[in-house]
Coordinates of C-alpha atoms in Angstrom, one line a residue:
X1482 CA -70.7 11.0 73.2
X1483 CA -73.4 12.5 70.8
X1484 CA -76.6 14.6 71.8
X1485 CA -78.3 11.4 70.6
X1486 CA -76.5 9.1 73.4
X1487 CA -77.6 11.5 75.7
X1488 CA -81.0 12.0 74.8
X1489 CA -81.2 8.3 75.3
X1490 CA -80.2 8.2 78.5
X1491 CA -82.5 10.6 79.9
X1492 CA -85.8 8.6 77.6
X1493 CA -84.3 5.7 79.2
X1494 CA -84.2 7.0 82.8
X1495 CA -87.2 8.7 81.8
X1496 CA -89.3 4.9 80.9
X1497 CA -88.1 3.7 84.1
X1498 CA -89.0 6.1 86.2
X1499 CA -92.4 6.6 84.6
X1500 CA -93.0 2.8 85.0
X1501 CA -92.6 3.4 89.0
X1502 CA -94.1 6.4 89.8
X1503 CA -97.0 5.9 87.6
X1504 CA -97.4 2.4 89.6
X1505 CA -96.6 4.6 92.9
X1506 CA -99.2 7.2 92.6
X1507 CA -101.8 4.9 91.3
X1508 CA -101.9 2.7 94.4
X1509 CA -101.0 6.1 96.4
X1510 CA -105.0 7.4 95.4
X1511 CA -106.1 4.3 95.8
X1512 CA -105.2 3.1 99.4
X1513 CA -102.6 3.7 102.2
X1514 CA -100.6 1.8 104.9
X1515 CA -101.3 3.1 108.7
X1516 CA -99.3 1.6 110.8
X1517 CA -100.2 0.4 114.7
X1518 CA -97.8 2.5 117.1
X1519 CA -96.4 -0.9 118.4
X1520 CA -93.1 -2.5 118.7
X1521 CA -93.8 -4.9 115.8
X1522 CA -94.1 -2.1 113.3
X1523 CA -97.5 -3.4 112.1
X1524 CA -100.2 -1.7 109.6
X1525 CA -103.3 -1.7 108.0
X1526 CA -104.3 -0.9 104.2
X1527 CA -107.3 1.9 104.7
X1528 CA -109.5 3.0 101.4
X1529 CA -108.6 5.9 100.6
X1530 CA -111.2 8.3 100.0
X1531 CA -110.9 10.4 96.5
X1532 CA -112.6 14.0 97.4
X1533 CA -109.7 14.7 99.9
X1534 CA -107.2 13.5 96.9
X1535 CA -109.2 16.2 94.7
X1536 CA -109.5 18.8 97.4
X1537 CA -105.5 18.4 97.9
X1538 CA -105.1 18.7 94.0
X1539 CA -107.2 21.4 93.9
X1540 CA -105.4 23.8 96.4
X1541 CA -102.1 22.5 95.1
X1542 CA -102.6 23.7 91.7
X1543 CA -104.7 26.7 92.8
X1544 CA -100.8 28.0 94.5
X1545 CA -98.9 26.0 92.1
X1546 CA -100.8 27.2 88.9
X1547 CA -102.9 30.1 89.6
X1548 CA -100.5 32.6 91.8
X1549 CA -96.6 31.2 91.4
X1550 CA -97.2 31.0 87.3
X1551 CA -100.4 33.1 86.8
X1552 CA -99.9 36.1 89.6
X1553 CA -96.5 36.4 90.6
X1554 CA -94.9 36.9 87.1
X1555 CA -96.8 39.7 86.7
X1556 CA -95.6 41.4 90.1
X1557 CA -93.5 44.2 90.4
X1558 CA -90.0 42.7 90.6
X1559 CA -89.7 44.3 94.1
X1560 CA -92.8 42.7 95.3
X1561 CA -91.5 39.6 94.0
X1562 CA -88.2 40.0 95.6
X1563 CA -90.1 40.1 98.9
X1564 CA -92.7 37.1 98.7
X1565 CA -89.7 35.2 97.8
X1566 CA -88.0 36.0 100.5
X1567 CA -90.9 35.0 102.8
X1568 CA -91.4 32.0 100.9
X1569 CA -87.7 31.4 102.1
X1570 CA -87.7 32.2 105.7
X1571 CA -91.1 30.4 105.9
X1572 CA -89.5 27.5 104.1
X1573 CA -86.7 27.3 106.8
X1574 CA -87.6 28.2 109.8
X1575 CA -90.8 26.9 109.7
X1576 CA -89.2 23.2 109.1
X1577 CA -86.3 24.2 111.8
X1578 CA -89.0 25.4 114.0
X1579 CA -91.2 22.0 113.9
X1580 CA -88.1 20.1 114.2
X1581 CA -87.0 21.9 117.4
X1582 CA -90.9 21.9 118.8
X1583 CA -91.1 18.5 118.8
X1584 CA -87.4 17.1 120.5
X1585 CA -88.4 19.6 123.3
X1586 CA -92.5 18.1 123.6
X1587 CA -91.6 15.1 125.1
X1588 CA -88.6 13.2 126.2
X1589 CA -88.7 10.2 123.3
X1590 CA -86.6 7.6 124.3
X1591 CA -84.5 5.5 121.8
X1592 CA -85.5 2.1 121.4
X1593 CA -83.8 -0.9 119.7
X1594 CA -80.7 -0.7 117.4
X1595 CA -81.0 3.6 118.3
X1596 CA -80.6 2.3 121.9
X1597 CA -78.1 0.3 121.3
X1598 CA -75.7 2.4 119.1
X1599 CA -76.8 5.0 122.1
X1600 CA -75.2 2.4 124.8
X1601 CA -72.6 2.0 122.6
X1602 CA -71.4 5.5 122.1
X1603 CA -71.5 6.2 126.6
X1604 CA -70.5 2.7 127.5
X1605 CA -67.5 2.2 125.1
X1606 CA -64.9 5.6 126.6
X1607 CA -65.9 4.1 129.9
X1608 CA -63.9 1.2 128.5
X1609 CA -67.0 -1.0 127.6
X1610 CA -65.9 -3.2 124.7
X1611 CA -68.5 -6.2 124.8
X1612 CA -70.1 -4.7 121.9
X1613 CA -67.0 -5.8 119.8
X1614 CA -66.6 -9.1 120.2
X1615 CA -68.1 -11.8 117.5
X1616 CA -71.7 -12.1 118.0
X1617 CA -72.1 -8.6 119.8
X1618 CA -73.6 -5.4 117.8
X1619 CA -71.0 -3.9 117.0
X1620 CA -69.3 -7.0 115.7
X1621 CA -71.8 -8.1 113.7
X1622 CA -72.9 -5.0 112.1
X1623 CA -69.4 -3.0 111.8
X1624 CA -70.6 -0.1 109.8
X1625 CA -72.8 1.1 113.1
X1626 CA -69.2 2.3 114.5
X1627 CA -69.6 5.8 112.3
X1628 CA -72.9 6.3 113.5
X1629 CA -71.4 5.8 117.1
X1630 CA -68.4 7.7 116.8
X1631 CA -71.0 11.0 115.8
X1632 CA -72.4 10.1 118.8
X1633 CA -69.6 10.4 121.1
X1634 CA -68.7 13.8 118.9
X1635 CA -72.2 15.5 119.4
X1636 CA -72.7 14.3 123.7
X1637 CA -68.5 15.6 123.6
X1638 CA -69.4 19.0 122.5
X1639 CA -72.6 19.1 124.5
X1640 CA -70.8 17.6 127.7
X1641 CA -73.7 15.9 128.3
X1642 CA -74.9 12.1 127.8
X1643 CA -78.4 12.7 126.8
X1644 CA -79.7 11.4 124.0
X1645 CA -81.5 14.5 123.5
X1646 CA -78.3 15.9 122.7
X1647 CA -78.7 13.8 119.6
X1648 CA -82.1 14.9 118.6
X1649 CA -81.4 18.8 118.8
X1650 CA -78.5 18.0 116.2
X1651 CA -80.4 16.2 114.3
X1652 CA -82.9 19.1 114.5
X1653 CA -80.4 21.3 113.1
X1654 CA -80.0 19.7 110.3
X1655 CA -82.8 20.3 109.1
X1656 CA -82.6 24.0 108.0
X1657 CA -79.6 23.2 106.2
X1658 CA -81.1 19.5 104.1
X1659 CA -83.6 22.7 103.3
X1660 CA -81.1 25.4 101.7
X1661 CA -79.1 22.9 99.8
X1662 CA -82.2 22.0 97.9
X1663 CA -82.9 25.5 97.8
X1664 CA -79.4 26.2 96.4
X1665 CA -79.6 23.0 93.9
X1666 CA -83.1 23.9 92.1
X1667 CA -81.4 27.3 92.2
X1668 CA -78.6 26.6 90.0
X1669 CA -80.3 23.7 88.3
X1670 CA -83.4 25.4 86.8
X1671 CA -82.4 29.3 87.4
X1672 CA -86.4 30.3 87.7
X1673 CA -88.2 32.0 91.1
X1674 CA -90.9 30.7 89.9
X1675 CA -89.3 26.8 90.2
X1676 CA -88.5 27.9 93.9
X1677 CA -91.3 28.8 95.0
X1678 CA -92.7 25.3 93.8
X1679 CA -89.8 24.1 96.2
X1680 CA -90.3 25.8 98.9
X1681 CA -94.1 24.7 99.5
X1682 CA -93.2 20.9 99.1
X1683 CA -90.8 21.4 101.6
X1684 CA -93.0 23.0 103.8
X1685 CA -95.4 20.1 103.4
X1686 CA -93.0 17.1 103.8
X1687 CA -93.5 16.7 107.2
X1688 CA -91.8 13.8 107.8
X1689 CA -88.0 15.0 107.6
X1690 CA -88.4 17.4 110.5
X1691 CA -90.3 15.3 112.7
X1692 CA -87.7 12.4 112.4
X1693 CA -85.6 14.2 113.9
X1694 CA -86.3 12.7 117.5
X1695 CA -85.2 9.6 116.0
X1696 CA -81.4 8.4 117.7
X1697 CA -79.9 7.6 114.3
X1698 CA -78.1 8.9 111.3
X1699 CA -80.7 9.6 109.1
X1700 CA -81.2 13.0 109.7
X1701 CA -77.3 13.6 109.7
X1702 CA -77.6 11.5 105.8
X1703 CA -79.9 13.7 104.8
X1704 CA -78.1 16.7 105.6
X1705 CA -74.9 15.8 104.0
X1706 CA -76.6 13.9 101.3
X1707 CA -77.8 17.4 100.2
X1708 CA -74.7 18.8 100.4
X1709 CA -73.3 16.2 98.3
X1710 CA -75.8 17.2 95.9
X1711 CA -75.9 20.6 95.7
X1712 CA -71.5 20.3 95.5
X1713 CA -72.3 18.1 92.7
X1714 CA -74.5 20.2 90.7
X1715 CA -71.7 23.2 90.9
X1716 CA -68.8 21.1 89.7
X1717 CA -70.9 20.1 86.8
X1718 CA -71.6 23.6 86.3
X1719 CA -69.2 25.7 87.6
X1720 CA -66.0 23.5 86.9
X1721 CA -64.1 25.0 90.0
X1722 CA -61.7 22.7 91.9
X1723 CA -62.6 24.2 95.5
X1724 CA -66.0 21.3 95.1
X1725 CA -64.0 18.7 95.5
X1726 CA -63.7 19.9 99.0
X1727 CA -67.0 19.8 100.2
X1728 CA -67.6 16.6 98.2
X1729 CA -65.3 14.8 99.5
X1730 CA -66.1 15.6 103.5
X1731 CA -69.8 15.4 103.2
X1732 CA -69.6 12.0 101.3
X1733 CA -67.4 10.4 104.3
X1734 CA -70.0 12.7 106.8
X1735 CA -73.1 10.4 105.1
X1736 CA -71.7 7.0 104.6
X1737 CA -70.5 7.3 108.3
X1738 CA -74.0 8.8 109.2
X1739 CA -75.9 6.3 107.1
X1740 CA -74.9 3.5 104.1
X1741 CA -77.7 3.9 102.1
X1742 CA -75.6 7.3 101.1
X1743 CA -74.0 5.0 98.9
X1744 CA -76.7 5.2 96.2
X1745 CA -76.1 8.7 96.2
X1746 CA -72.6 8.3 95.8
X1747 CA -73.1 5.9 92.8
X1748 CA -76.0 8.2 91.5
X1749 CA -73.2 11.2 90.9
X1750 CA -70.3 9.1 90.0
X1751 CA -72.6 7.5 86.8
X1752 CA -73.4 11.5 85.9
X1753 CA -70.0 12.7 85.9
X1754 CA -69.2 9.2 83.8
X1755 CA -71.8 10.4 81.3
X1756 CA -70.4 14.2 81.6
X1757 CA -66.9 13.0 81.0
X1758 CA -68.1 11.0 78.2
X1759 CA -69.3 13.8 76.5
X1760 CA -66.9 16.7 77.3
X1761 CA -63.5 15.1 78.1
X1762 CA -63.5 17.2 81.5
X1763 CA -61.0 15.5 83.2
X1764 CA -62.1 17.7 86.5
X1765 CA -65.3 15.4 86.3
X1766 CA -63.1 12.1 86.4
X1767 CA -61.1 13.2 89.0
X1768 CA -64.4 13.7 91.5
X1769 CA -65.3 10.5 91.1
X1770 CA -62.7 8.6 93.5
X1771 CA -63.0 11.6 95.7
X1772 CA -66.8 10.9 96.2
X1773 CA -65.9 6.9 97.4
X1774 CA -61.4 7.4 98.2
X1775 CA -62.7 9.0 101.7
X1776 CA -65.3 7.6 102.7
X1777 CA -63.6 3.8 102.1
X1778 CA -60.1 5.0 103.6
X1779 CA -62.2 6.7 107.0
X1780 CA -64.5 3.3 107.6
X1781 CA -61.1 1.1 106.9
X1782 CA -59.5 3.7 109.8
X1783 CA -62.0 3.1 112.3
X1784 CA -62.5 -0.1 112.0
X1785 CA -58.6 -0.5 112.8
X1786 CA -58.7 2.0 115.6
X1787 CA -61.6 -0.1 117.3
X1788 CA -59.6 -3.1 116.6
X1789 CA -56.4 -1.9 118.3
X1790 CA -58.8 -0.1 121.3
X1791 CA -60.5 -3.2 121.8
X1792 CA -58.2 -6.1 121.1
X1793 CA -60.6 -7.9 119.4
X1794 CA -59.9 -8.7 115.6
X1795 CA -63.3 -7.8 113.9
X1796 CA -62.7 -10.1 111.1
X1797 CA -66.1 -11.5 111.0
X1798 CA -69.5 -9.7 111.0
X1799 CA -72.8 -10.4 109.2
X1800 CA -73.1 -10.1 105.4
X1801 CA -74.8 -8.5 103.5
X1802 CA -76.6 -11.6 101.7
X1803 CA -77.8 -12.4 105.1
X1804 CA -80.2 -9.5 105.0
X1805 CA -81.3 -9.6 101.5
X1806 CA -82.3 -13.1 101.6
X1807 CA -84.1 -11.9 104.6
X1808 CA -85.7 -9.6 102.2
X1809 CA -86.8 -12.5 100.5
X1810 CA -89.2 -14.0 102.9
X1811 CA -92.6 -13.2 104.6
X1812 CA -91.5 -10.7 107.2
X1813 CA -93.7 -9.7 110.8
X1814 CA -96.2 -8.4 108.9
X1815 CA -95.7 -8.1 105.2
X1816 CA -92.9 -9.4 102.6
X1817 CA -89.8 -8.9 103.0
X1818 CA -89.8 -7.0 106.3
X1819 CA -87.8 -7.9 109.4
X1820 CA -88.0 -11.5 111.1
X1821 CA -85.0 -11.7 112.5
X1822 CA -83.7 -14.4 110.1
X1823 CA -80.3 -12.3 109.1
X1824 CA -79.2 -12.8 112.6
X1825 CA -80.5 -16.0 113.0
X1826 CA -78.7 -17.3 110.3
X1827 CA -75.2 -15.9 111.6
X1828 CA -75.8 -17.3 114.7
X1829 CA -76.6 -20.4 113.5
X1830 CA -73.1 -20.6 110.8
X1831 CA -71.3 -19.9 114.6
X1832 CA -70.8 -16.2 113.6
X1833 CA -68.7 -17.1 110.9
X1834 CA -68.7 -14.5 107.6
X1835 CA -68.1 -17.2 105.2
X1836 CA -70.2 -19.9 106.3
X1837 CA -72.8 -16.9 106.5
X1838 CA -72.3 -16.0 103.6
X1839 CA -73.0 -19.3 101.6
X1840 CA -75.5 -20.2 103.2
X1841 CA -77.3 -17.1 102.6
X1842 CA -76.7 -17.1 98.7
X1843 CA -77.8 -20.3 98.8
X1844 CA -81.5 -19.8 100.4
X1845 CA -81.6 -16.9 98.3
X1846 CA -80.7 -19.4 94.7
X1847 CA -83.8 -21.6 95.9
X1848 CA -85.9 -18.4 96.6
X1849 CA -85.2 -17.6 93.1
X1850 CA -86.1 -20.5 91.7
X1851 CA -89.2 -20.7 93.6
X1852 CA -90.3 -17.2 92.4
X1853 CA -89.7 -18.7 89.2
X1854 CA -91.6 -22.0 89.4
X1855 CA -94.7 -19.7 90.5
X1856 CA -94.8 -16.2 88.9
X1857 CA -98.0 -15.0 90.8
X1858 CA -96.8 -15.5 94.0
X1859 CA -93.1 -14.2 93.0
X1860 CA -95.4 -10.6 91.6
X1861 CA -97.8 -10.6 94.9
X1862 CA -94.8 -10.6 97.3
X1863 CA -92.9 -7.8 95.9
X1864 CA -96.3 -6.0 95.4
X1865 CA -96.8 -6.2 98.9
X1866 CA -93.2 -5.4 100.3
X1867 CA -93.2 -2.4 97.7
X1868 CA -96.3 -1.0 98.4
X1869 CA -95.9 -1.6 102.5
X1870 CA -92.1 0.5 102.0
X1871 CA -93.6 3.2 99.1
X1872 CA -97.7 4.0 100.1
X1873 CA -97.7 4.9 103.9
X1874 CA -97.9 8.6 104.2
X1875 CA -95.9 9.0 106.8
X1876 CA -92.9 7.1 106.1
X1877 CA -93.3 5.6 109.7
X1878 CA -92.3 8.8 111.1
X1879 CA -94.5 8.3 114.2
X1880 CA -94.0 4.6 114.7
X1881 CA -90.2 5.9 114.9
X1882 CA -90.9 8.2 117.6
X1883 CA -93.5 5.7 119.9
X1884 CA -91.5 5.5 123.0
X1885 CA -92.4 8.7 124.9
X1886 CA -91.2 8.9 128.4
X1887 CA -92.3 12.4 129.3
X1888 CA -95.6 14.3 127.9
X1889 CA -97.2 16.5 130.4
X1890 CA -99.5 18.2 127.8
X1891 CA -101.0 15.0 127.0
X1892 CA -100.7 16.9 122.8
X1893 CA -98.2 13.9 121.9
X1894 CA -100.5 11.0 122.7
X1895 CA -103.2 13.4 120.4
X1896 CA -100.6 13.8 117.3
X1897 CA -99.8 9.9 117.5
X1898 CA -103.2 8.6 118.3
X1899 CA -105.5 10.6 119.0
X1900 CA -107.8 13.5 116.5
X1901 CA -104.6 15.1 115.6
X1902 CA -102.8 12.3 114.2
X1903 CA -105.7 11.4 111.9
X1904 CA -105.5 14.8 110.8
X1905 CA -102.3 15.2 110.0
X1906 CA -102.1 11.5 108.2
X1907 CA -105.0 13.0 105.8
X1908 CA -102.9 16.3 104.9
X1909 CA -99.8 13.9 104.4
X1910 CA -101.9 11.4 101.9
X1911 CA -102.7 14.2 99.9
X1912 CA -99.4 15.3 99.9
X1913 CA -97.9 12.2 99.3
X1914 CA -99.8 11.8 96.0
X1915 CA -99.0 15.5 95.4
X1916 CA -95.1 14.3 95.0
X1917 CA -95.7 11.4 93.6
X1918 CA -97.6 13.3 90.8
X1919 CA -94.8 15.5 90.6
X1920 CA -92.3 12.5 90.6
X1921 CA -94.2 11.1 87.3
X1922 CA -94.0 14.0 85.6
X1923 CA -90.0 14.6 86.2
X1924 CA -90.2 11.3 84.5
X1925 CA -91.9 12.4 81.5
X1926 CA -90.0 16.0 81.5
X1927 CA -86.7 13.4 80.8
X1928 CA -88.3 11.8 78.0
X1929 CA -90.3 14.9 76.6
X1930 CA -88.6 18.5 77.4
X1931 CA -85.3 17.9 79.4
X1932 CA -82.4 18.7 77.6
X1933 CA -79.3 18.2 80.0
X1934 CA -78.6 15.3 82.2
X1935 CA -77.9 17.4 85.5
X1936 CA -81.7 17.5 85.4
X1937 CA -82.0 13.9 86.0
X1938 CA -79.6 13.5 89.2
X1939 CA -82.5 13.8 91.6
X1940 CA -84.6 11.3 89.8
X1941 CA -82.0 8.6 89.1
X1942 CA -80.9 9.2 92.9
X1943 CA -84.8 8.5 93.3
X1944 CA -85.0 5.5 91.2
X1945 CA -82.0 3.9 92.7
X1946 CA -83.5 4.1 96.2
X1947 CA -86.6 2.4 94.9
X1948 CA -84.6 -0.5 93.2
X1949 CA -82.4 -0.9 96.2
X1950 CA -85.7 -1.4 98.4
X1951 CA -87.0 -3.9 96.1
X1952 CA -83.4 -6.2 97.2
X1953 CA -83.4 -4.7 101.3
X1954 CA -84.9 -5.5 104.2
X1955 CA -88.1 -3.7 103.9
X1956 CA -89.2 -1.0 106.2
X1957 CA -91.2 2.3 105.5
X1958 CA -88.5 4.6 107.4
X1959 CA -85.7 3.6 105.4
X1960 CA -87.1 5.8 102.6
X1961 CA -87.2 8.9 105.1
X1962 CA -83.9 10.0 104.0
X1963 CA -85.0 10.1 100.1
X1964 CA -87.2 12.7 101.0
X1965 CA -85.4 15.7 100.2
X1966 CA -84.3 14.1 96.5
X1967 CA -88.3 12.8 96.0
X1968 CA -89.2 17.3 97.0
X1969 CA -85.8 18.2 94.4
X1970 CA -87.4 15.8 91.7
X1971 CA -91.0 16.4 92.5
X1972 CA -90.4 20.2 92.0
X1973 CA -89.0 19.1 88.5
X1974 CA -91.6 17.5 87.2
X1975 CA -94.4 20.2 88.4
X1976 CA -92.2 23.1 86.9
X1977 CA -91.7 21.4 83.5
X1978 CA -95.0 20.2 83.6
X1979 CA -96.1 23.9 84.6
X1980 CA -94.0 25.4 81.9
X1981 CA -95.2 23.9 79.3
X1982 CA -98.9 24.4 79.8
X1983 CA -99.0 27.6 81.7
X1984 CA -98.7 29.6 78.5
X1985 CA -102.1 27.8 77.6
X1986 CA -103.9 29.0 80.7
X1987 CA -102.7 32.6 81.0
X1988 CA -101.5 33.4 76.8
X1989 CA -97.7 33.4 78.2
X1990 CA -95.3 30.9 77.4
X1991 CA -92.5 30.6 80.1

């Protein structure tokens, strides 16, 4: 493959993603989505105001601009040595610490499919298999069991059955989703300077430490997800066979964790295509069936063990077509969100995969066709279910986190309702368009100044998980764990960007 291929690929990655994040932070100045802490997971679009957004612009680029490319250069390289270390510990423990604070404020009780895959993982060693047969959770949505089976793991180690065994591990994760970024811009851009840009969106994203009191695998995706990445990024570079290692476990670790890992997966297994394309590395073919062999041969082995435990044949379960024609219609409160429809329909085909199946390709054939027949109303819907996923600055985190059982201090109900939490929502609007800014330009860095197609991975990962909302059932928290590749490729584009006009400011050209 030529230098000319590969320019093409990162100008065409590079249109694409400018397209979206352009669109992104336009309607992120504009307006956001607050949502209602109810069960319904309803919001409101509020005006945004745009002093806060200039205020927030302004202080960014005072640190960003000002002292990490116009004072710290020009430090004494031990000086240096020791802000960046701050920076670091800040960075980590600060996140770790926030993460660990709120699990222990108040005993937040799982709630819906959490609950359920909760049940799931104490009720099935006590020889509880009603989740398995057709129709029950388990049954229905096979690809739950990994999630479960981390369950049973963390409670074993823990001996104890508390679900807030589950939120301290998710907790730390956290610190680690944080040094494998670290480590990736690292080796990816080999700059201090690009670091230190990393380390303050980290700090900033909210979000991926407070979701941690969420019963799910999210927080468990994100950390291996990283891992993935960061393992990734040294076989490309380093060409050392000991990656495949890593790959390989913490791959099976997030597709059992989470599914969506899967555009992960298929975001590294298209750069090492392009890498081999270009450089006959035969290392970089091999990794690809070691990213997807594991995780596909682990899922096939537990579905079989709980078919032999259980006795019940799991042949059935509910398609995936079932939920993106669900993704299709008008939703609870906005397009494409959940109406229960997915089920509904499996019920309704007598649980039957198949039948399912048809029926759901079929309703999603007339949607089509109706989307066609009436192009405004085709672009309003999937305005709408984008903008209701994509422009909530949040990401749902406290909608996620409602059910509180215990909160003596009273400081929960004021960080999800009260002063507080309108506080916090106007630091994370600013910060939102902060990384979508920074998302843009890692966009135009691909088509202007990037040079190597590692550089991209964090944006295609990025753009994939934007497509894939686009076809899913829409919900705001789903994009949660794309936070730590929307930081990696926000702290791209604002070092490129940064780079290339510093030298203006100060006379220096980095």
């Amino acid at each position: 493959m030529k230098k000319g291929t590969q320019k093409a690929i990162l100008v065409f990655l590079g249109v694409i993603g400018t397209a979206i994040y352009l669109y992104l932070t336009y309607y992120s100045f504009r307006f956001s989505y607050q949502f209602h802490m109810t069960y319904d997971e309803t919001a409101e679009d509020v005006a945004d105001k745009i002093w806060p957004h200039l205020l927030s612009l302004a202080v960014w680029l005072l640190i960003a601009l000002y002292f990490i490319f116009g004072v710290y250069p020009k430090l004494q390289e031990k000086v240096r040595k020791w802000i960046h270390f701050l920076f670091l510990a800040v960075c980590i423990l600060g996140t770790t610490a926030l993460a660990i604070w709120w699990v222990r404020l108040g005993d937040f009780a799982p709630y819906a499919d959490q609950l359920t895959v909760y049940e799931a993982a104490l009720g099935v060693p006590q020889g509880d298999y009603s989740y398995f047969h057709n129709g029950g959770y388990m049954g229905t949505v096979h690809y739950q069991m990994g999630m479960m089976l981390l369950f049973q793991f963390f409670m074993g180690i823990a001996k104890s059955g508390s679900y807030q065994v589950i939120q301290m591990a998710n907790a730390f994760t956290v610190p680690f989703v944080v040094l494998f970024g670290y480590l990736f811009i690292h080796e990816l851009l080999q700059d201090e300077k690009a670091e230190l840009l990393y380390f303050v969106l980290m700090m900033g994203c909210m979000p991926i430490p407070l979701h941690s009191t969420f019963v799910y695998g999210e927080s468990i995706c994100m950390f291996a997800g990283c891992g993935l990445l960061w393992a990734a990024l040294m076989l490309c570079r380093r060409r050392k066979w000991f990656y495949l290692i890593p790959m390989g476990l913490v791959s099976a670790l997030g597709i059992l964790a989470k599914g969506s890992n899967w555009i992960l997966c298929l975001a590294i297994a298209m750069l090492f295509l392009v890498l081999f394309a270009m450089q006959k590395e035969k290392l970089l073919l091999i990794a690809i069936p070691v990213i997807f062999l594991l995780p596909v041969i682990l899922s096939a082995g537990i579905t079989q063990h709980f078919r032999t435990l259980t006795e019940y044949p799991l042949d059935q379960g509910e398609p995936t077509s079932a939920v993106v024609a669900m993704g299709m219609q008008e939703g609870v409160w906005n397009a494409g969100w959940f109406n229960g429809y997915n089920f509904q329909l499996y019920g309704q085909n007598n649980f039957e995969s198949k039948a399912t199946d048809k029926a759901a390709k079929d309703y999603i054939h007339q949607r089509i066709q109706e989307f066609k027949a009436n192009p405004d109303m085709a672009r309003d819907f999937y305005h709408r279910k984008v903008l209701s996923q994509w422009n909530c600055p949040d990401y749902e985190v406290f909608v996620a986190s409602r059910e509180v059982k215990n909160d003596p201090t009273g400081l929960i109900e004021k960080i999800q309702k009260g002063n507080l939490h309108s506080g916090i929502l106007a630091f994370l609007n600013g910060y939102q368009l902060i990384l979508y800014l920074g998302m843009l330009f890692a966009s135009l860095a691909a088509i202007f100044w990037s040079r190597q197609v590692e550089n991209v991975l964090p944006l295609l990962i990025s753009i994939g998980a934007f497509l894939f909302s686009i076809l899913w059932e829409a919900k705001t928290r789903y994009q949660i764990p794309m936070l730590p590749y929307m930081v990696i490729t926000s702290t791209i584009g604002w070092y490129f960007l940064l780079r290339e006009t510093s030298g203006r400011v100060f006379g220096k050209k980095y």
